[in-house]
Amino acid sequence: MMVTPTVESLHDQWVAAFNSHDLDKHMALYAEDAMMFGAVDELQDGRDAIRAYFGNRPPGMRVKSYPMPLARVVSPDVTITAGHVDFANGEDLMPYRMTWVLEKTDGNWRIAQHHGSPRRSA
């Protein structure tokens, strides 16, 4: 189990898991029933669908920059975040906007909803 007692620790572990292409560690950061809109039109519903989505990334895909996003506490166990992330595949930069809805379960934060969309003016 990934230990993520703070939103910051979840963020840092997400970047590390994404960049390492370790799908087991990456998926451990998502709730079992998480949903995600990524770079494709289809909604990824559930951890297995999200795993398949991230499993199709090019081998060189990584996070170049993802500063800690803004976070708003909705309740003690729900936080929403919004920020900018720059993905890179080799020298090709892909600037995105990213939002998460996070839920705290058993003292650890997990991603319940994830949305990423290209930034148009970047």
GROMACS .gro file of C-alpha atoms in nm:
model
  122
    1MET     CA    1   0.000   0.000   0.000
    2MET     CA    2   0.126   0.345  -0.090
    3VAL     CA    3   0.144   0.569   0.215
    4THR     CA    4   0.012   0.917   0.128
    5PRO     CA    5  -0.086   1.098   0.449
    6THR     CA    6  -0.070   1.439   0.278
    7VAL     CA    7  -0.181   1.574  -0.058
    8GLU     CA    8   0.181   1.673  -0.120
    9SER     CA    9   0.299   1.316  -0.066
   10LEU     CA   10   0.037   1.188  -0.311
   11HIS     CA   11   0.147   1.447  -0.567
   12ASP     CA   12   0.515   1.358  -0.529
   13GLN     CA   13   0.449   0.984  -0.551
   14TRP     CA   14   0.224   1.031  -0.855
   15VAL     CA   15   0.505   1.211  -1.042
   16ALA     CA   16   0.759   0.946  -0.940
   17ALA     CA   17   0.530   0.658  -1.042
   18PHE     CA   18   0.439   0.825  -1.373
   19ASN     CA   19   0.804   0.887  -1.459
   20SER     CA   20   0.914   0.536  -1.362
   21HIS     CA   21   0.631   0.377  -1.567
   22ASP     CA   22   0.562   0.154  -1.265
   23LEU     CA   23   0.192   0.083  -1.323
   24ASP     CA   24   0.149  -0.101  -0.992
   25LYS     CA   25   0.272   0.197  -0.790
   26HIS     CA   26   0.086   0.440  -1.015
   27MET     CA   27  -0.247   0.259  -0.984
   28ALA     CA   28  -0.210   0.222  -0.607
   29LEU     CA   29  -0.260   0.601  -0.593
   30TYR     CA   30  -0.609   0.576  -0.748
   31ALA     CA   31  -0.930   0.469  -0.577
   32GLU     CA   32  -1.062   0.136  -0.707
   33ASP     CA   33  -1.365   0.314  -0.858
   34ALA     CA   34  -1.174   0.619  -0.984
   35MET     CA   35  -1.261   0.783  -1.315
   36MET     CA   36  -1.043   0.979  -1.553
   37PHE     CA   37  -1.057   1.193  -1.865
   38GLY     CA   38  -0.713   1.204  -2.025
   39ALA     CA   39  -0.581   1.271  -2.375
   40VAL     CA   40  -0.853   1.057  -2.538
   41ASP     CA   41  -1.225   1.124  -2.560
   42GLU     CA   42  -1.336   0.814  -2.369
   43LEU     CA   43  -1.397   0.825  -1.997
   44GLN     CA   44  -1.173   0.578  -1.815
   45ASP     CA   45  -1.401   0.421  -1.554
   46GLY     CA   46  -1.228   0.225  -1.280
   47ARG     CA   47  -0.869   0.152  -1.191
   48ASP     CA   48  -0.835  -0.121  -1.455
   49ALA     CA   49  -0.936   0.118  -1.735
   50ILE     CA   50  -0.700   0.386  -1.602
   51ARG     CA   51  -0.421   0.127  -1.588
   52ALA     CA   52  -0.481   0.035  -1.953
   53TYR     CA   53  -0.479   0.404  -2.048
   54PHE     CA   54  -0.144   0.473  -1.878
   55GLY     CA   55  -0.007   0.141  -2.003
   56ASN     CA   56  -0.040   0.271  -2.359
   57ARG     CA   57   0.193   0.568  -2.303
   58PRO     CA   58   0.506   0.591  -2.516
   59PRO     CA   59   0.815   0.466  -2.330
   60GLY     CA   60   0.972   0.815  -2.330
   61MET     CA   61   0.667   0.992  -2.184
   62ARG     CA   62   0.740   1.167  -1.854
   63VAL     CA   63   0.643   1.460  -1.637
   64LYS     CA   64   0.885   1.742  -1.706
   65SER     CA   65   0.727   1.984  -1.458
   66TYR     CA   66   0.430   1.956  -1.222
   67PRO     CA   67   0.448   2.214  -0.944
   68MET     CA   68   0.223   2.147  -0.647
   69PRO     CA   69  -0.126   2.242  -0.769
   70LEU     CA   70  -0.370   2.463  -0.583
   71ALA     CA   71  -0.571   2.261  -0.334
   72ARG     CA   72  -0.906   2.333  -0.176
   73VAL     CA   73  -1.034   2.133   0.118
   74VAL     CA   74  -1.400   2.042   0.070
   75SER     CA   75  -1.421   1.833   0.385
   76PRO     CA   76  -1.164   1.658   0.607
   77ASP     CA   77  -1.165   1.362   0.365
   78VAL     CA   78  -1.216   1.538   0.029
   79THR     CA   79  -0.981   1.781  -0.145
   80ILE     CA   80  -0.983   1.915  -0.500
   81THR     CA   81  -0.672   2.027  -0.686
   82ALA     CA   82  -0.605   2.223  -1.005
   83GLY     CA   83  -0.276   2.302  -1.169
   84HIS     CA   84  -0.054   2.289  -1.474
   85VAL     CA   85   0.165   1.998  -1.573
   86ASP     CA   86   0.413   1.975  -1.857
   87PHE     CA   87   0.453   1.629  -2.005
   88ALA     CA   88   0.739   1.551  -2.241
   89ASN     CA   89   0.804   1.274  -2.488
   90GLY     CA   90   1.166   1.324  -2.576
   91GLU     CA   91   1.190   1.691  -2.674
   92ASP     CA   92   0.816   1.723  -2.753
   93LEU     CA   93   0.650   1.926  -2.477
   94MET     CA   94   0.280   1.873  -2.399
   95PRO     CA   95   0.141   2.137  -2.159
   96TYR     CA   96  -0.175   2.026  -1.977
   97ARG     CA   97  -0.422   2.146  -1.717
   98MET     CA   98  -0.492   1.887  -1.451
   99THR     CA   99  -0.756   1.853  -1.183
  100TRP     CA  100  -0.801   1.583  -0.921
  101VAL     CA  101  -1.071   1.505  -0.671
  102LEU     CA  102  -0.899   1.332  -0.381
  103GLU     CA  103  -1.051   1.120  -0.107
  104LYS     CA  104  -0.887   1.020   0.217
  105THR     CA  105  -0.939   0.658   0.317
  106ASP     CA  106  -0.772   0.494   0.615
  107GLY     CA  107  -0.546   0.798   0.652
  108ASN     CA  108  -0.420   0.797   0.292
  109TRP     CA  109  -0.515   1.020   0.000
  110ARG     CA  110  -0.627   0.856  -0.325
  111ILE     CA  111  -0.733   1.000  -0.660
  112ALA     CA  112  -1.107   0.954  -0.709
  113GLN     CA  113  -1.136   1.169  -1.022
  114HIS     CA  114  -0.865   1.286  -1.261
  115HIS     CA  115  -0.902   1.521  -1.556
  116GLY     CA  116  -0.622   1.628  -1.786
  117SER     CA  117  -0.667   1.848  -2.093
  118PRO     CA  118  -0.422   2.028  -2.321
  119ARG     CA  119  -0.345   2.392  -2.253
  120ARG     CA  120  -0.421   2.588  -2.566
  121SER     CA  121  -0.218   2.901  -2.499
  122ALA     CA  122   0.098   2.734  -2.370
   0.00000   0.00000   0.00000
